[in-house]
PDB file of C-alpha atoms in Angstrom:
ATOM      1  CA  UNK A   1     -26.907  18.384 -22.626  1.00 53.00           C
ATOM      2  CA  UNK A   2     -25.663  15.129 -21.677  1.00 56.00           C
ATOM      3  CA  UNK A   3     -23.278  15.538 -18.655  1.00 59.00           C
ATOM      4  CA  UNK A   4     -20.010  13.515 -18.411  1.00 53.00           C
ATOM      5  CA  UNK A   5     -19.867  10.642 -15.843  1.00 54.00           C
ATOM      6  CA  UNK A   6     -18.153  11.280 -13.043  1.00 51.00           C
ATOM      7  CA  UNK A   7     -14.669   9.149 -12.877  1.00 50.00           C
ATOM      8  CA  UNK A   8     -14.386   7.807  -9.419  1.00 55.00           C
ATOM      9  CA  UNK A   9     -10.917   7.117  -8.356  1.00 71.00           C
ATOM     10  CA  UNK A  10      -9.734   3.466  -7.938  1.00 86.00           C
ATOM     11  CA  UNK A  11      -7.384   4.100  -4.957  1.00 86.00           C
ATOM     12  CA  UNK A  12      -8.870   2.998  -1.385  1.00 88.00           C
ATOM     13  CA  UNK A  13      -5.483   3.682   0.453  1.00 86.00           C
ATOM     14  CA  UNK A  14      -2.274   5.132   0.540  1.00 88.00           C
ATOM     15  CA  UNK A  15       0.561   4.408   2.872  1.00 86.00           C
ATOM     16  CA  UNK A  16       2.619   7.458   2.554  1.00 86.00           C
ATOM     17  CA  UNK A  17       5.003   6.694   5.195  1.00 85.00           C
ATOM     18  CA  UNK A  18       5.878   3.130   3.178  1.00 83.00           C
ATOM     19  CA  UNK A  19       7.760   5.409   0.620  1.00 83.00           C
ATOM     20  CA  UNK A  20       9.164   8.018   3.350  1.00 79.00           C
ATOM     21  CA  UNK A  21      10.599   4.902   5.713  1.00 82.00           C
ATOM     22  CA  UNK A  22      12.167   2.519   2.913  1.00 84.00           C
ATOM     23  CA  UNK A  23      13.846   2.010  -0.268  1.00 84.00           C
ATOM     24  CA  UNK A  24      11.129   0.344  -2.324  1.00 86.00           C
ATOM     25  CA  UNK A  25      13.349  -2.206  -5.184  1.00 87.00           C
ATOM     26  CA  UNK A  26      10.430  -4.136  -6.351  1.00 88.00           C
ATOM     27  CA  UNK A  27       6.475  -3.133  -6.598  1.00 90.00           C
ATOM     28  CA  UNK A  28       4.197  -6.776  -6.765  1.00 90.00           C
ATOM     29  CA  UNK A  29       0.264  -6.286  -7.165  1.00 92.00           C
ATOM     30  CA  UNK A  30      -1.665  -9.334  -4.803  1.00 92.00           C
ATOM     31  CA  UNK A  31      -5.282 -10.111  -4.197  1.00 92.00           C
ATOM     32  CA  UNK A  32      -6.971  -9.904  -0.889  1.00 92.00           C
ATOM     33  CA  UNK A  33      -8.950 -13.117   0.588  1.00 92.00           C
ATOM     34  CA  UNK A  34     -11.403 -10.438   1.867  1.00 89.00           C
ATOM     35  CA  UNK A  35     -15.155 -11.319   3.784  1.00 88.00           C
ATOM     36  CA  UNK A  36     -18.711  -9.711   2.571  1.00 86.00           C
ATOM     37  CA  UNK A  37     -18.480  -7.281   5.254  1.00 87.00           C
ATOM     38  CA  UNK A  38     -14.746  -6.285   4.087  1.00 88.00           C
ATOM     39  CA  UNK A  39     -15.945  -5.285   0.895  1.00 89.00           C
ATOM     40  CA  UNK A  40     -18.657  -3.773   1.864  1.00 87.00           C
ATOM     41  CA  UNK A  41     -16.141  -1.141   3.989  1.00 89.00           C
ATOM     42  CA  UNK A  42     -13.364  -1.048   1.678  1.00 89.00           C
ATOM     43  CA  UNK A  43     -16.537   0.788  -1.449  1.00 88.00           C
ATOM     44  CA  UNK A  44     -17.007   3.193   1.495  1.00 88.00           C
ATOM     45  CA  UNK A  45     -13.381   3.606   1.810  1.00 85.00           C
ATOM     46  CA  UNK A  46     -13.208   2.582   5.224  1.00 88.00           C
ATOM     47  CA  UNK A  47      -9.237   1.294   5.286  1.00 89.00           C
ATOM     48  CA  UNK A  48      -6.401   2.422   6.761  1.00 90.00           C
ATOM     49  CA  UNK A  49      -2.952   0.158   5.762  1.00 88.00           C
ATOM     50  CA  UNK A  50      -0.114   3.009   7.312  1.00 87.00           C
ATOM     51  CA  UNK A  51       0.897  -0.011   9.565  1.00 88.00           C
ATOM     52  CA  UNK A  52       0.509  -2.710   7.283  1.00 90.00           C
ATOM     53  CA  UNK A  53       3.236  -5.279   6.605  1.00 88.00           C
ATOM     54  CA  UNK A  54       3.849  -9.141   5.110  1.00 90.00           C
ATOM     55  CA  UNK A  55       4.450 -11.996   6.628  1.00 91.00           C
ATOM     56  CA  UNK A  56       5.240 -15.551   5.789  1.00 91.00           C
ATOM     57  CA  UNK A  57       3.184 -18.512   7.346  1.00 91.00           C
ATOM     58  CA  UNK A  58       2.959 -22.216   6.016  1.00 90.00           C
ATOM     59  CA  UNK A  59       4.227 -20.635   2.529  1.00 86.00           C
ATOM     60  CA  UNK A  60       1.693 -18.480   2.310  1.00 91.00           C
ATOM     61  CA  UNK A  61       1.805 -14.489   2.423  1.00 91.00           C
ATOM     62  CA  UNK A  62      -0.800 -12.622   4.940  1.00 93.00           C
ATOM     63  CA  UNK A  63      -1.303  -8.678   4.753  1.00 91.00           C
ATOM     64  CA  UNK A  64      -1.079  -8.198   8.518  1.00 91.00           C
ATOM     65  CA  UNK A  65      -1.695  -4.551  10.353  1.00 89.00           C
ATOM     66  CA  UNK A  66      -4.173  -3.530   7.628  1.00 88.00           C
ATOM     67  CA  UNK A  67      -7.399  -1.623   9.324  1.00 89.00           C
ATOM     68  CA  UNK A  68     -10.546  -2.183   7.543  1.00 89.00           C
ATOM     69  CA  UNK A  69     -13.426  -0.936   9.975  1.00 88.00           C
ATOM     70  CA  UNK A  70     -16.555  -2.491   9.639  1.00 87.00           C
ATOM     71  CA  UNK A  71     -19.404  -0.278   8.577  1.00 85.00           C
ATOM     72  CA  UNK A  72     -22.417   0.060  11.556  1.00 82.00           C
ATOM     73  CA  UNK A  73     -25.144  -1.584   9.338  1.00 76.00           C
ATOM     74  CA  UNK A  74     -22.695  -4.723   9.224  1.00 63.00           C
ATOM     75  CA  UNK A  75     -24.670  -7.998  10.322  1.00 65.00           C
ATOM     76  CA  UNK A  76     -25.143  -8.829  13.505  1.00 70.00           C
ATOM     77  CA  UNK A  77     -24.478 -12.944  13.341  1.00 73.00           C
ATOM     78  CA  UNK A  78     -20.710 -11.888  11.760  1.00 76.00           C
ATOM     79  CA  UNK A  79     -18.130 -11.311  13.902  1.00 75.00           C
ATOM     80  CA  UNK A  80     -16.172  -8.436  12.696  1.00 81.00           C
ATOM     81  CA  UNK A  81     -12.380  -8.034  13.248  1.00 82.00           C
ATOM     82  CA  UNK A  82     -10.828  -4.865  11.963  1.00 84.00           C
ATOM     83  CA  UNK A  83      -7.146  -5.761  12.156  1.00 84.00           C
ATOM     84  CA  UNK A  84      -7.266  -9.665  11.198  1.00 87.00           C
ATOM     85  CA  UNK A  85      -4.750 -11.419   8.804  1.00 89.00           C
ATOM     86  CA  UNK A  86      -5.824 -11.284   5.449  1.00 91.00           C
ATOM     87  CA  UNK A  87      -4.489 -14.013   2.944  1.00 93.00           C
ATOM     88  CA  UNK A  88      -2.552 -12.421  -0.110  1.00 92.00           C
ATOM     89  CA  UNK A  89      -3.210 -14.204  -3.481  1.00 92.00           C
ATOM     90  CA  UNK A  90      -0.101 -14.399  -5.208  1.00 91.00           C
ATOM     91  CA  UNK A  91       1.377 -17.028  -7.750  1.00 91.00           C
ATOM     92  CA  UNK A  92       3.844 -19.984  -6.415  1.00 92.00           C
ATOM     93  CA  UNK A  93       6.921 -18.053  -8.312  1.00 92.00           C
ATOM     94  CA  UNK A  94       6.113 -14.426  -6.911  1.00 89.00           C
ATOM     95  CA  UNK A  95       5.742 -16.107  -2.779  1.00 90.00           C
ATOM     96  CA  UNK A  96       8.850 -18.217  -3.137  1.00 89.00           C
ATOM     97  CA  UNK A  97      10.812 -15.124  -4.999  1.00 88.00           C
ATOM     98  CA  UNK A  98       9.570 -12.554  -1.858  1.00 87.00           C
ATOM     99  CA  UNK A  99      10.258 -14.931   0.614  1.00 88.00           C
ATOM    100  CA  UNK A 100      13.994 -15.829  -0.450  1.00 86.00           C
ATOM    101  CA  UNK A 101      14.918 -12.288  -0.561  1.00 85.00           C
ATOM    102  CA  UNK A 102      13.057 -11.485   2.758  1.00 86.00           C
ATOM    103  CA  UNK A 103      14.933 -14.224   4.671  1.00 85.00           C
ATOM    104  CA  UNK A 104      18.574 -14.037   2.876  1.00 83.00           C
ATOM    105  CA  UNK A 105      19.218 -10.471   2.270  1.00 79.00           C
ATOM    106  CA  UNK A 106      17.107  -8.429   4.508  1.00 76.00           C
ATOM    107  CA  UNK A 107      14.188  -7.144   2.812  1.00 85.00           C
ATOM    108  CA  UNK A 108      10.823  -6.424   4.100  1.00 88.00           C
ATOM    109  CA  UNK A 109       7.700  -6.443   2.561  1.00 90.00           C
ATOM    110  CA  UNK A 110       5.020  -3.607   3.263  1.00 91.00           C
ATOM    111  CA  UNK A 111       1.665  -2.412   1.293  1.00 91.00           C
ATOM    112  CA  UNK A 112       1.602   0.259  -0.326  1.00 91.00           C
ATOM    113  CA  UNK A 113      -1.736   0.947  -1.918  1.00 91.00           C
ATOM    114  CA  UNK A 114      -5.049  -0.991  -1.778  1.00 90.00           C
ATOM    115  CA  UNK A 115      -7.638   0.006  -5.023  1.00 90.00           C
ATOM    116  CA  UNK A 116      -9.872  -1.807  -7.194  1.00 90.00           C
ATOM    117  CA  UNK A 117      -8.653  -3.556 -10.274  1.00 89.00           C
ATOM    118  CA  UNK A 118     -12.412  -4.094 -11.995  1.00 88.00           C
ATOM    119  CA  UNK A 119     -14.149  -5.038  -9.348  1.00 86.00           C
ATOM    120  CA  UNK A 120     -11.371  -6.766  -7.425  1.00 90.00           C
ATOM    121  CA  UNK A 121     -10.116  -5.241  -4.174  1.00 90.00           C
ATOM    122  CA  UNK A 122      -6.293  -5.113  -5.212  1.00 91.00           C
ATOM    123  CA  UNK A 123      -2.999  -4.574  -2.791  1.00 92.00           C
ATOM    124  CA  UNK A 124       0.410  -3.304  -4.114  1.00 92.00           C
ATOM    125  CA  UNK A 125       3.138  -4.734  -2.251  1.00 92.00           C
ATOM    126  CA  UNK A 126       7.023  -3.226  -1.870  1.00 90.00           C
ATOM    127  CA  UNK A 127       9.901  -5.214  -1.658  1.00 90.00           C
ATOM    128  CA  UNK A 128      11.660  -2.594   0.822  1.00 86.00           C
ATOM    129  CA  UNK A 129      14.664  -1.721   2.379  1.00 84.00           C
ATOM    130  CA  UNK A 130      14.745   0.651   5.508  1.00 77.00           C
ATOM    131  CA  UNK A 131      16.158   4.101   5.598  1.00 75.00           C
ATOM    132  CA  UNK A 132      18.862   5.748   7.882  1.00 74.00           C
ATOM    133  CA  UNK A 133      17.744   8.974   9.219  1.00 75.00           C
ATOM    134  CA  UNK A 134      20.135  10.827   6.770  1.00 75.00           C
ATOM    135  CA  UNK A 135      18.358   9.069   3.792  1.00 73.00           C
ATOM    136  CA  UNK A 136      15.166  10.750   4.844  1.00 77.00           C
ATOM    137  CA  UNK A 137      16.551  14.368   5.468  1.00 86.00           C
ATOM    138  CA  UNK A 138      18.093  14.022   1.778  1.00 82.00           C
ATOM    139  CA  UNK A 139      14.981  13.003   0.513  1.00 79.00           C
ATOM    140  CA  UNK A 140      13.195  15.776   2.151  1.00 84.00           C
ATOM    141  CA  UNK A 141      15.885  18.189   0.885  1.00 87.00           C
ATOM    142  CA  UNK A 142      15.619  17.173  -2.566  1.00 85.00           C
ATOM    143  CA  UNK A 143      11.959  17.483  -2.499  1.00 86.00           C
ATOM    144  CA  UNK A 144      11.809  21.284  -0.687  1.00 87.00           C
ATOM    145  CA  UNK A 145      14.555  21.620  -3.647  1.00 89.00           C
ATOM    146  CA  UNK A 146      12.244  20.491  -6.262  1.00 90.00           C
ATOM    147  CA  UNK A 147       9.464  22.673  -5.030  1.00 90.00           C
ATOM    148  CA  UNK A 148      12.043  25.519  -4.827  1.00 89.00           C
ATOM    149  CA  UNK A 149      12.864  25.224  -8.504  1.00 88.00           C
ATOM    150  CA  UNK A 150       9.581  25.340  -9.696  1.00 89.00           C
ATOM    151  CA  UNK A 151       8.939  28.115  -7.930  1.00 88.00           C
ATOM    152  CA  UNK A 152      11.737  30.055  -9.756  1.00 87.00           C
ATOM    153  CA  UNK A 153      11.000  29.037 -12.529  1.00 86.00           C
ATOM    154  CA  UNK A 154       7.538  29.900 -12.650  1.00 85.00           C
ATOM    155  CA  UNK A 155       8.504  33.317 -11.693  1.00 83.00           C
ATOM    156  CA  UNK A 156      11.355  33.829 -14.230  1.00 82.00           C
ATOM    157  CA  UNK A 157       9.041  32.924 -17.071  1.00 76.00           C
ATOM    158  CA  UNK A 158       6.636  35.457 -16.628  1.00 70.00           C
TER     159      UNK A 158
END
């Protein structure tokens, strides 16, 4: 009577509202530059990246907005900053390719998920484009539609 092991998911955030606010043409995965205490937080799933965004400094990328709160048992001699600028790891082709199409044609970059890859803290990144307001009622019609049609079809298939 051996019982299965539990499979924990590998997802530490979702931004929802990434997906709902832009056209996303391009999906990158980066590493995090993360601290002790960061880590720490992000196993208790203590992250929040619904504001999060790129930005471009000394050709380097840096996850900015992203809310990792520091757990209470966190050290004392640490300062601990929820909202700082954390460095993305990304190759020398991927920064130069996001940072081209961010400054010539209008594209922004925004995080979309933070999860572990083995046991490194992982963050997908969007190459996005915003919506109009019209985009987002058609993509909330098409979804109630969606819903609508399972619905029937559930019920003319009994």
């Amino acid at each position: 009577m051996s019982k299965k092991p539990k499979v924990a998911s590998n997802t530490i955030a979702l931004n929802k509202r990434a997906r709902h606010d832009y056209f996303i043409e391009d999906e990158i995965e980066a590493g995090l530059e993360l601290q002790g205490w960061e880590v720490k937080a992000l196993r208790a799933g203590k992250a929040n990246i619904g504001d999060s965004y790129v930005i471009f400094r000394n050709g380097e990328a840096y996850l900015f907005g992203a809310m990792i709160t520091p757990l209470n048992v966190a050290s004392t001699h640490i300062v601990t900053d929820p909202t700082r600028t954390r460095k993305l790891l990304l190759n020398k082709r991927e920064l130069d390719s996001l940072f081209g199409k961010v400054n010539r044609d209008g594209f922004t970059v925004v995080a979309l998920s933070l999860y572990w890859k083995n046991a490194w803290a992982k963050v997908k990144i969007g190459l996005a484009k915003g919506k109009k307001l019209h985009d987002k009622r058609e993509d909330i019609k098409d979804r109630e539609w969606q819903v609508a049609k399972q619905r029937i079809m559930k019920h003319t298939n009994r």
